[in-house]
mmCIF file of C-alpha atoms in Angstrom:
data_model
loop_
_atom_site.group_PDB
_atom_site.id
_atom_site.type_symbol
_atom_site.label_atom_id
_atom_site.label_comp_id
_atom_site.label_asym_id
_atom_site.label_seq_id
_atom_site.Cartn_x
_atom_site.Cartn_y
_atom_site.Cartn_z
ATOM 1 C CA UNK Y 1 59.281 17.044 47.728
ATOM 2 C CA UNK Y 2 57.902 14.837 50.442
ATOM 3 C CA UNK Y 3 54.339 13.697 50.719
ATOM 4 C CA UNK Y 4 51.859 15.083 53.207
ATOM 5 C CA UNK Y 5 52.783 12.418 55.744
ATOM 6 C CA UNK Y 6 56.561 12.817 55.473
ATOM 7 C CA UNK Y 7 58.783 15.023 57.755
ATOM 8 C CA UNK Y 8 59.779 18.423 56.382
ATOM 9 C CA UNK Y 9 63.270 17.148 55.799
ATOM 10 C CA UNK Y 10 61.894 14.205 53.827
ATOM 11 C CA UNK Y 11 62.384 10.544 54.497
ATOM 12 C CA UNK Y 12 65.473 9.888 56.662
ATOM 13 C CA UNK Y 13 68.440 8.776 54.702
ATOM 14 C CA UNK Y 14 68.774 5.008 54.541
ATOM 15 C CA UNK Y 15 65.120 4.448 55.471
ATOM 16 C CA UNK Y 16 63.028 1.919 53.556
ATOM 17 C CA UNK Y 17 61.079 3.245 50.619
ATOM 18 C CA UNK Y 18 57.300 3.256 50.181
ATOM 19 C CA UNK Y 19 56.560 4.390 53.735
ATOM 20 C CA UNK Y 20 57.256 0.951 55.235
ATOM 21 C CA UNK Y 21 58.649 0.876 58.773
ATOM 22 C CA UNK Y 22 61.359 -1.754 59.037
ATOM 23 C CA UNK Y 23 60.636 -2.121 62.782
ATOM 24 C CA UNK Y 24 56.940 -2.692 62.390
ATOM 25 C CA UNK Y 25 57.382 -6.437 62.955
ATOM 26 C CA UNK Y 26 58.808 -5.804 66.433
ATOM 27 C CA UNK Y 27 56.317 -3.189 67.612
ATOM 28 C CA UNK Y 28 53.882 -4.675 70.140
ATOM 29 C CA UNK Y 29 50.295 -3.673 70.052
ATOM 30 C CA UNK Y 30 48.216 -2.971 73.165
ATOM 31 C CA UNK Y 31 46.696 -6.462 73.340
ATOM 32 C CA UNK Y 32 50.162 -8.000 73.346
ATOM 33 C CA UNK Y 33 51.301 -5.695 76.166
ATOM 34 C CA UNK Y 34 48.209 -6.428 78.275
ATOM 35 C CA UNK Y 35 48.778 -10.146 77.885
ATOM 36 C CA UNK Y 36 52.424 -9.994 79.067
ATOM 37 C CA UNK Y 37 53.191 -12.167 82.085
ATOM 38 C CA UNK Y 38 55.832 -9.691 83.402
ATOM 39 C CA UNK Y 39 55.061 -6.056 84.323
ATOM 40 C CA UNK Y 40 57.509 -3.318 85.319
ATOM 41 C CA UNK Y 41 56.953 -1.651 88.701
ATOM 42 C CA UNK Y 42 56.580 2.085 88.868
ATOM 43 C CA UNK Y 43 59.495 4.196 90.257
ATOM 44 C CA UNK Y 44 57.569 4.910 93.460
ATOM 45 C CA UNK Y 45 56.911 1.183 94.002
ATOM 46 C CA UNK Y 46 60.580 0.370 93.512
ATOM 47 C CA UNK Y 47 61.719 3.133 96.000
ATOM 48 C CA UNK Y 48 59.246 2.170 98.703
ATOM 49 C CA UNK Y 49 59.614 -1.563 98.826
ATOM 50 C CA UNK Y 50 62.984 -2.149 97.201
ATOM 51 C CA UNK Y 51 61.092 -4.531 95.009
ATOM 52 C CA UNK Y 52 62.554 -5.979 91.880
ATOM 53 C CA UNK Y 53 62.113 -3.999 88.765
ATOM 54 C CA UNK Y 54 59.389 -6.266 87.473
ATOM 55 C CA UNK Y 55 56.588 -8.397 88.907
ATOM 56 C CA UNK Y 56 54.757 -11.396 87.557
ATOM 57 C CA UNK Y 57 51.133 -10.788 86.610
ATOM 58 C CA UNK Y 58 48.499 -13.398 87.181
ATOM 59 C CA UNK Y 59 47.394 -15.050 83.971
ATOM 60 C CA UNK Y 60 44.405 -13.514 82.303
ATOM 61 C CA UNK Y 61 41.196 -15.452 82.801
ATOM 62 C CA UNK Y 62 39.541 -15.765 79.459
ATOM 63 C CA UNK Y 63 36.117 -17.264 79.249
ATOM 64 C CA UNK Y 64 34.823 -19.307 76.313
ATOM 65 C CA UNK Y 65 33.734 -17.272 73.353
ATOM 66 C CA UNK Y 66 30.068 -17.295 72.462
ATOM 67 C CA UNK Y 67 30.671 -19.455 69.380
ATOM 68 C CA UNK Y 68 32.653 -22.013 71.367
ATOM 69 C CA UNK Y 69 29.974 -22.136 74.072
ATOM 70 C CA UNK Y 70 27.239 -22.721 71.477
ATOM 71 C CA UNK Y 71 29.292 -25.504 69.862
ATOM 72 C CA UNK Y 72 29.783 -27.227 73.217
ATOM 73 C CA UNK Y 73 26.065 -27.013 73.953
ATOM 74 C CA UNK Y 74 25.168 -28.464 70.543
ATOM 75 C CA UNK Y 75 27.534 -31.380 71.037
ATOM 76 C CA UNK Y 76 26.077 -32.042 74.477
ATOM 77 C CA UNK Y 77 22.501 -31.956 73.138
ATOM 78 C CA UNK Y 78 23.359 -34.281 70.231
ATOM 79 C CA UNK Y 79 25.096 -36.727 72.559
ATOM 80 C CA UNK Y 80 22.163 -36.722 74.972
ATOM 81 C CA UNK Y 81 19.686 -37.234 72.135
ATOM 82 C CA UNK Y 82 21.670 -40.213 70.831
ATOM 83 C CA UNK Y 83 21.627 -41.831 74.266
ATOM 84 C CA UNK Y 84 17.885 -41.212 74.633
ATOM 85 C CA UNK Y 85 17.113 -42.624 71.210
ATOM 86 C CA UNK Y 86 19.131 -45.730 72.001
ATOM 87 C CA UNK Y 87 17.210 -46.362 75.208
ATOM 88 C CA UNK Y 88 13.700 -45.235 74.247
ATOM 89 C CA UNK Y 89 13.227 -44.878 70.490
ATOM 90 C CA UNK Y 90 10.021 -43.187 69.295
ATOM 91 C CA UNK Y 91 8.875 -46.140 67.155
ATOM 92 C CA UNK Y 92 6.123 -48.378 68.409
ATOM 93 C CA UNK Y 93 7.354 -51.776 69.463
ATOM 94 C CA UNK Y 94 5.669 -54.359 67.207
ATOM 95 C CA UNK Y 95 3.288 -56.723 68.900
ATOM 96 C CA UNK Y 96 4.257 -60.357 69.249
ATOM 97 C CA UNK Y 97 3.407 -62.263 66.091
ATOM 98 C CA UNK Y 98 0.611 -64.779 66.292
ATOM 99 C CA UNK Y 99 1.606 -68.371 65.470
ATOM 100 C CA UNK Y 100 0.883 -69.454 61.901
ATOM 101 C CA UNK Y 101 -1.675 -72.237 61.612
ATOM 102 C CA UNK Y 102 -0.847 -75.326 59.552
ATOM 103 C CA UNK Y 103 -2.816 -75.810 56.353
ATOM 104 C CA UNK Y 104 -5.941 -77.943 56.681
ATOM 105 C CA UNK Y 105 -6.824 -79.562 53.381
ATOM 106 C CA UNK Y 106 -9.600 -81.728 51.928
ATOM 107 C CA UNK Y 107 -9.387 -83.247 48.434
ATOM 108 C CA UNK Y 108 -12.547 -84.906 47.109
ATOM 109 C CA UNK Y 109 -12.329 -86.949 43.871
ATOM 110 C CA UNK Y 110 -15.481 -86.937 41.745
ATOM 111 C CA UNK Y 111 -16.104 -90.083 39.691
ATOM 112 C CA UNK Y 112 -18.087 -89.943 36.416
ATOM 113 C CA UNK Y 113 -21.318 -91.880 36.243
ATOM 114 C CA UNK Y 114 -20.595 -93.123 32.726
ATOM 115 C CA UNK Y 115 -18.045 -92.640 29.987
ATOM 116 C CA UNK Y 116 -16.131 -89.385 29.970
ATOM 117 C CA UNK Y 117 -17.346 -87.222 27.044
ATOM 118 C CA UNK Y 118 -14.727 -86.361 24.438
ATOM 119 C CA UNK Y 119 -14.222 -84.467 21.181
ATOM 120 C CA UNK Y 120 -11.379 -83.710 18.824
ATOM 121 C CA UNK Y 121 -11.741 -79.955 19.311
ATOM 122 C CA UNK Y 122 -11.286 -78.620 22.877
ATOM 123 C CA UNK Y 123 -13.184 -75.447 21.907
ATOM 124 C CA UNK Y 124 -16.214 -77.529 21.068
ATOM 125 C CA UNK Y 125 -16.103 -79.132 24.525
ATOM 126 C CA UNK Y 126 -15.834 -75.767 26.252
ATOM 127 C CA UNK Y 127 -18.704 -74.341 24.220
ATOM 128 C CA UNK Y 128 -21.001 -77.204 25.260
ATOM 129 C CA UNK Y 129 -20.076 -77.187 28.952
ATOM 130 C CA UNK Y 130 -20.875 -74.960 31.958
ATOM 131 C CA UNK Y 131 -17.481 -73.319 31.315
ATOM 132 C CA UNK Y 132 -18.658 -71.766 28.034
ATOM 133 C CA UNK Y 133 -18.672 -68.238 29.524
ATOM 134 C CA UNK Y 134 -15.542 -68.646 31.641
ATOM 135 C CA UNK Y 135 -12.607 -66.380 30.921
ATOM 136 C CA UNK Y 136 -9.120 -67.570 30.024
ATOM 137 C CA UNK Y 137 -6.329 -67.854 32.587
ATOM 138 C CA UNK Y 138 -5.688 -65.081 35.098
ATOM 139 C CA UNK Y 139 -8.447 -62.961 33.519
ATOM 140 C CA UNK Y 140 -10.886 -65.241 35.301
ATOM 141 C CA UNK Y 141 -9.464 -64.119 38.669
ATOM 142 C CA UNK Y 142 -10.323 -60.408 38.778
ATOM 143 C CA UNK Y 143 -9.563 -58.324 41.842
ATOM 144 C CA UNK Y 144 -12.603 -56.852 43.603
ATOM 145 C CA UNK Y 145 -12.824 -53.211 44.571
ATOM 146 C CA UNK Y 146 -10.655 -52.824 47.661
ATOM 147 C CA UNK Y 147 -11.768 -50.797 50.657
ATOM 148 C CA UNK Y 148 -9.823 -49.960 53.771
ATOM 149 C CA UNK Y 149 -10.752 -51.635 57.040
ATOM 150 C CA UNK Y 150 -10.568 -50.369 60.605
ATOM 151 C CA UNK Y 151 -6.858 -51.229 60.920
ATOM 152 C CA UNK Y 152 -5.649 -51.732 57.332
ATOM 153 C CA UNK Y 153 -5.312 -49.173 54.541
ATOM 154 C CA UNK Y 154 -6.578 -49.461 50.967
ATOM 155 C CA UNK Y 155 -3.087 -50.346 49.751
ATOM 156 C CA UNK Y 156 -2.716 -53.108 52.341
ATOM 157 C CA UNK Y 157 -6.049 -54.666 51.351
ATOM 158 C CA UNK Y 158 -4.999 -54.517 47.680
ATOM 159 C CA UNK Y 159 -1.683 -56.147 48.609
ATOM 160 C CA UNK Y 160 -3.504 -59.042 50.323
ATOM 161 C CA UNK Y 161 -5.827 -59.586 47.353
ATOM 162 C CA UNK Y 162 -2.970 -59.376 44.861
ATOM 163 C CA UNK Y 163 -0.856 -61.871 46.797
ATOM 164 C CA UNK Y 164 -3.754 -64.320 47.037
ATOM 165 C CA UNK Y 165 -4.346 -64.000 43.295
ATOM 166 C CA UNK Y 166 -0.655 -64.577 42.557
ATOM 167 C CA UNK Y 167 -0.710 -67.738 44.644
ATOM 168 C CA UNK Y 168 -3.801 -69.031 42.833
ATOM 169 C CA UNK Y 169 -2.319 -68.286 39.409
ATOM 170 C CA UNK Y 170 0.980 -69.946 40.217
ATOM 171 C CA UNK Y 171 -0.572 -73.010 41.820
ATOM 172 C CA UNK Y 172 -3.316 -73.570 39.217
ATOM 173 C CA UNK Y 173 -2.177 -72.117 35.892
ATOM 174 C CA UNK Y 174 1.617 -72.284 35.622
ATOM 175 C CA UNK Y 175 2.451 -75.029 33.048
ATOM 176 C CA UNK Y 176 5.558 -76.164 34.937
ATOM 177 C CA UNK Y 177 3.513 -76.538 38.137
ATOM 178 C CA UNK Y 178 0.480 -78.375 36.744
ATOM 179 C CA UNK Y 179 2.823 -80.699 34.840
ATOM 180 C CA UNK Y 180 4.481 -81.687 38.119
ATOM 181 C CA UNK Y 181 7.907 -80.377 37.126
ATOM 182 C CA UNK Y 182 8.196 -77.468 39.574
ATOM 183 C CA UNK Y 183 6.907 -76.481 43.019
ATOM 184 C CA UNK Y 184 9.170 -73.505 43.740
ATOM 185 C CA UNK Y 185 6.901 -70.857 42.118
ATOM 186 C CA UNK Y 186 4.279 -71.813 44.717
ATOM 187 C CA UNK Y 187 6.647 -72.346 47.633
ATOM 188 C CA UNK Y 188 8.104 -68.821 47.484
ATOM 189 C CA UNK Y 189 4.614 -67.367 47.954
ATOM 190 C CA UNK Y 190 4.136 -68.973 51.383
ATOM 191 C CA UNK Y 191 4.809 -67.570 54.833
ATOM 192 C CA UNK Y 192 8.126 -68.888 56.106
ATOM 193 C CA UNK Y 193 6.469 -70.682 59.021
ATOM 194 C CA UNK Y 194 4.579 -72.946 56.583
ATOM 195 C CA UNK Y 195 7.564 -74.067 54.538
ATOM 196 C CA UNK Y 196 8.311 -77.125 56.693
ATOM 197 C CA UNK Y 197 4.766 -78.419 56.202
ATOM 198 C CA UNK Y 198 4.972 -77.687 52.469
ATOM 199 C CA UNK Y 199 8.293 -79.505 52.094
ATOM 200 C CA UNK Y 200 7.102 -82.524 54.093
ATOM 201 C CA UNK Y 201 4.014 -82.737 51.871
ATOM 202 C CA UNK Y 202 6.145 -83.245 48.778
ATOM 203 C CA UNK Y 203 8.882 -85.336 50.391
ATOM 204 C CA UNK Y 204 6.479 -87.677 52.196
ATOM 205 C CA UNK Y 205 2.929 -87.210 50.822
ATOM 206 C CA UNK Y 206 0.213 -88.627 53.074
ATOM 207 C CA UNK Y 207 -3.576 -88.377 52.817
ATOM 208 C CA UNK Y 208 -3.885 -87.063 56.367
ATOM 209 C CA UNK Y 209 -5.438 -83.675 55.647
ATOM 210 C CA UNK Y 210 -2.082 -81.979 56.254
ATOM 211 C CA UNK Y 211 0.479 -83.337 53.768
ATOM 212 C CA UNK Y 212 -1.175 -83.771 50.369
ATOM 213 C CA UNK Y 213 0.576 -81.982 47.492
ATOM 214 C CA UNK Y 214 -2.776 -81.672 45.693
ATOM 215 C CA UNK Y 215 -4.021 -79.597 48.626
ATOM 216 C CA UNK Y 216 -1.317 -77.006 47.909
ATOM 217 C CA UNK Y 217 -1.519 -76.922 44.111
ATOM 218 C CA UNK Y 218 -2.954 -78.540 40.968
ATOM 219 C CA UNK Y 219 -0.832 -81.081 39.131
ATOM 220 C CA UNK Y 220 -1.518 -84.022 36.845
ATOM 221 C CA UNK Y 221 0.120 -87.371 36.342
ATOM 222 C CA UNK Y 222 2.076 -86.495 33.208
ATOM 223 C CA UNK Y 223 2.487 -90.155 32.291
ATOM 224 C CA UNK Y 224 -1.268 -90.215 31.739
ATOM 225 C CA UNK Y 225 -2.496 -86.798 30.578
ATOM 226 C CA UNK Y 226 -1.284 -83.472 29.203
ATOM 227 C CA UNK Y 227 -2.917 -80.209 28.182
ATOM 228 C CA UNK Y 228 -4.776 -80.326 24.869
ATOM 229 C CA UNK Y 229 -5.325 -76.566 25.016
ATOM 230 C CA UNK Y 230 -3.142 -74.089 26.962
ATOM 231 C CA UNK Y 231 -6.130 -71.744 27.400
ATOM 232 C CA UNK Y 232 -7.386 -72.883 30.794
ATOM 233 C CA UNK Y 233 -10.865 -71.606 31.636
ATOM 234 C CA UNK Y 234 -11.402 -69.955 35.057
ATOM 235 C CA UNK Y 235 -14.286 -68.427 36.985
ATOM 236 C CA UNK Y 236 -14.494 -67.344 40.613
ATOM 237 C CA UNK Y 237 -14.234 -64.619 43.224
ATOM 238 C CA UNK Y 238 -12.007 -63.094 45.888
ATOM 239 C CA UNK Y 239 -13.143 -61.422 49.113
ATOM 240 C CA UNK Y 240 -11.093 -59.642 51.783
ATOM 241 C CA UNK Y 241 -12.057 -58.947 55.402
ATOM 242 C CA UNK Y 242 -10.359 -57.966 58.636
ATOM 243 C CA UNK Y 243 -10.464 -60.660 61.323
ATOM 244 C CA UNK Y 244 -8.687 -58.618 64.012
ATOM 245 C CA UNK Y 245 -6.439 -55.578 64.301
ATOM 246 C CA UNK Y 246 -3.416 -57.592 63.139
ATOM 247 C CA UNK Y 247 -4.888 -59.919 60.500
ATOM 248 C CA UNK Y 248 -6.487 -59.701 57.080
ATOM 249 C CA UNK Y 249 -8.266 -62.712 55.600
ATOM 250 C CA UNK Y 250 -8.903 -63.421 51.906
ATOM 251 C CA UNK Y 251 -11.386 -66.077 50.802
ATOM 252 C CA UNK Y 252 -11.054 -67.449 47.267
ATOM 253 C CA UNK Y 253 -13.515 -69.684 45.402
ATOM 254 C CA UNK Y 254 -12.566 -70.606 41.817
ATOM 255 C CA UNK Y 255 -13.352 -73.314 39.290
ATOM 256 C CA UNK Y 256 -10.659 -74.286 36.771
ATOM 257 C CA UNK Y 257 -11.434 -76.297 33.638
ATOM 258 C CA UNK Y 258 -8.578 -77.985 31.752
ATOM 259 C CA UNK Y 259 -8.784 -79.619 28.312
ATOM 260 C CA UNK Y 260 -6.702 -82.814 28.497
ATOM 261 C CA UNK Y 261 -5.607 -85.568 26.124
ATOM 262 C CA UNK Y 262 -3.515 -88.733 26.541
ATOM 263 C CA UNK Y 263 0.195 -88.004 26.891
ATOM 264 C CA UNK Y 264 2.012 -88.164 23.560
ATOM 265 C CA UNK Y 265 -1.165 -88.827 21.598
ATOM 266 C CA UNK Y 266 -0.721 -86.041 19.045
ATOM 267 C CA UNK Y 267 -3.162 -83.451 17.764
ATOM 268 C CA UNK Y 268 -5.818 -85.868 16.476
ATOM 269 C CA UNK Y 269 -6.508 -87.435 19.871
ATOM 270 C CA UNK Y 270 -9.853 -87.012 21.600
ATOM 271 C CA UNK Y 271 -9.860 -84.340 24.277
ATOM 272 C CA UNK Y 272 -11.876 -84.236 27.489
ATOM 273 C CA UNK Y 273 -12.500 -81.668 30.178
ATOM 274 C CA UNK Y 274 -11.122 -81.904 33.705
ATOM 275 C CA UNK Y 275 -12.594 -79.663 36.419
ATOM 276 C CA UNK Y 276 -11.005 -78.506 39.677
ATOM 277 C CA UNK Y 277 -12.985 -76.455 42.206
ATOM 278 C CA UNK Y 278 -10.681 -74.810 44.775
ATOM 279 C CA UNK Y 279 -11.907 -72.987 47.868
ATOM 280 C CA UNK Y 280 -8.923 -71.404 49.602
ATOM 281 C CA UNK Y 281 -8.606 -69.273 52.707
ATOM 282 C CA UNK Y 282 -5.583 -67.015 53.181
ATOM 283 C CA UNK Y 283 -4.415 -64.981 56.160
ATOM 284 C CA UNK Y 284 -2.040 -62.040 56.181
ATOM 285 C CA UNK Y 285 -0.309 -60.202 58.976
ATOM 286 C CA UNK Y 286 1.717 -57.051 58.342
ATOM 287 C CA UNK Y 287 4.917 -59.028 57.778
ATOM 288 C CA UNK Y 288 3.174 -61.097 55.087
ATOM 289 C CA UNK Y 289 1.891 -57.953 53.382
ATOM 290 C CA UNK Y 290 5.356 -56.429 53.392
ATOM 291 C CA UNK Y 291 7.017 -59.587 52.020
ATOM 292 C CA UNK Y 292 4.264 -60.410 49.488
ATOM 293 C CA UNK Y 293 3.670 -63.791 51.139
ATOM 294 C CA UNK Y 294 0.549 -65.619 52.332
ATOM 295 C CA UNK Y 295 -0.578 -68.032 55.002
ATOM 296 C CA UNK Y 296 -2.744 -70.675 53.341
ATOM 297 C CA UNK Y 297 -4.872 -72.060 56.169
ATOM 298 C CA UNK Y 298 -7.755 -73.889 54.411
ATOM 299 C CA UNK Y 299 -7.807 -75.747 51.094
ATOM 300 C CA UNK Y 300 -11.031 -77.473 50.018
ATOM 301 C CA UNK Y 301 -10.821 -79.143 46.599
ATOM 302 C CA UNK Y 302 -13.355 -81.013 44.437
ATOM 303 C CA UNK Y 303 -11.878 -82.565 41.317
ATOM 304 C CA UNK Y 304 -13.017 -84.833 38.491
ATOM 305 C CA UNK Y 305 -13.475 -86.915 36.534
ATOM 306 C CA UNK Y 306 -11.373 -89.212 38.704
ATOM 307 C CA UNK Y 307 -11.714 -92.756 39.860
ATOM 308 C CA UNK Y 308 -12.199 -93.112 43.589
ATOM 309 C CA UNK Y 309 -9.851 -96.080 43.403
ATOM 310 C CA UNK Y 310 -7.007 -93.779 42.311
ATOM 311 C CA UNK Y 311 -4.875 -92.025 44.895
ATOM 312 C CA UNK Y 312 -5.205 -88.248 44.474
ATOM 313 C CA UNK Y 313 -2.701 -87.429 47.215
ATOM 314 C CA UNK Y 314 0.393 -86.659 45.150
ATOM 315 C CA UNK Y 315 -1.007 -86.142 41.624
ATOM 316 C CA UNK Y 316 -4.368 -86.133 39.935
ATOM 317 C CA UNK Y 317 -4.865 -89.114 37.613
ATOM 318 C CA UNK Y 318 -7.581 -87.853 35.230
ATOM 319 C CA UNK Y 319 -10.026 -90.125 33.474
ATOM 320 C CA UNK Y 320 -9.894 -89.204 29.789
ATOM 321 C CA UNK Y 321 -12.329 -89.328 26.879
ATOM 322 C CA UNK Y 322 -14.191 -92.628 26.701
ATOM 323 C CA UNK Y 323 -12.923 -93.931 30.055
ATOM 324 C CA UNK Y 324 -15.097 -94.947 33.006
ATOM 325 C CA UNK Y 325 -14.484 -95.069 36.717
ATOM 326 C CA UNK Y 326 -13.995 -98.414 38.402
ATOM 327 C CA UNK Y 327 -15.845 -97.273 41.484
ATOM 328 C CA UNK Y 328 -18.229 -94.406 42.209
ATOM 329 C CA UNK Y 329 -19.350 -92.366 45.155
ATOM 330 C CA UNK Y 330 -22.537 -92.114 47.163
ATOM 331 C CA UNK Y 331 -24.066 -89.044 45.463
ATOM 332 C CA UNK Y 332 -23.669 -86.743 42.503
ATOM 333 C CA UNK Y 333 -21.692 -83.552 43.177
ATOM 334 C CA UNK Y 334 -21.622 -80.585 40.826
ATOM 335 C CA UNK Y 335 -18.383 -78.562 41.241
ATOM 336 C CA UNK Y 336 -20.018 -75.642 39.389
ATOM 337 C CA UNK Y 337 -22.759 -75.318 42.013
ATOM 338 C CA UNK Y 338 -22.393 -73.409 45.266
ATOM 339 C CA UNK Y 339 -22.015 -75.354 48.479
ATOM 340 C CA UNK Y 340 -19.492 -78.049 49.281
ATOM 341 C CA UNK Y 341 -19.416 -81.805 49.060
ATOM 342 C CA UNK Y 342 -19.327 -83.755 52.284
ATOM 343 C CA UNK Y 343 -18.111 -87.170 51.101
ATOM 344 C CA UNK Y 344 -14.453 -88.129 50.716
ATOM 345 C CA UNK Y 345 -15.294 -89.373 47.236
ATOM 346 C CA UNK Y 346 -18.334 -88.350 45.216
ATOM 347 C CA UNK Y 347 -19.921 -88.845 41.842
ATOM 348 C CA UNK Y 348 -19.484 -86.185 39.192
ATOM 349 C CA UNK Y 349 -22.923 -84.867 38.262
ATOM 350 C CA UNK Y 350 -23.810 -85.230 34.595
ATOM 351 C CA UNK Y 351 -24.708 -81.538 34.547
ATOM 352 C CA UNK Y 352 -21.046 -80.755 35.126
ATOM 353 C CA UNK Y 353 -19.933 -82.572 31.952
ATOM 354 C CA UNK Y 354 -20.038 -81.271 28.371
ATOM 355 C CA UNK Y 355 -23.051 -82.220 26.255
ATOM 356 C CA UNK Y 356 -21.605 -83.974 23.187
#
């Protein structure tokens, strides 16, 4: 018996089973008919005008769908935005960078007024000198509390102070630097515009206030003296201030005390103290802060015991325990005291030497 949708007589003989119409694939739906380019005339139209049986219909005008229109608009907006960003980007154009000043340096040897005091134990010398309370190494270069300025954030001020400290540590405490073996640890800390002056100072050292290696860093004549104690004593301060809307300035004032002995003399040799007072002025623009580099613009150094007859341009040539200077200076200068010396060579005050 046929189903409710079948004819009373049942499915015609030879028809496909399952209710499938074998002609379904050739039956045109209404949308297909409406889209046909040819249309048959009505009987009345054919009788009146003797027209052909069919006529050509104009093509259907289909507008863009809503999705397509939105896509086109998005592409147009994105393209316009890209052009605008290429011509006028929203970032502020950086101001022209100020020229970097060359380093101005002054190195003042301080000659002892008598024999250089010495002792077998470097600790004994430190304990009986003004450096008795100094801290060891980088601990003697603490960072001050950093506060933002009108145009620089807390983190930028900290970056300037940290970079200045790193330069001081590398140029005053690194064994390979103070022994005269390396300069690169110091060189990489400098602003790129100062590298030519730095390189000229070491290739052709001249006591002209611009090209003295000892104005950039501390180093000894290793044929004469070496460290008797690796624990270098340090005391000093760092201060940061804004000079203008584009520049931070850090002022450093530190005294370094080295225990030295004759090169290759062994452990039983007499040691003596050698003092270096360094007053440095650094400048930082935003590029320097980003690159962790510094502009060193002023270096004022007092150092002794030295002989004024010795050239302190390229290396320091320390006077060691029991030695005396061949020539002296016009007045006694204490590198531990505040204020600066004014002579190009001075006398080392007895108060600056250990009491042995």
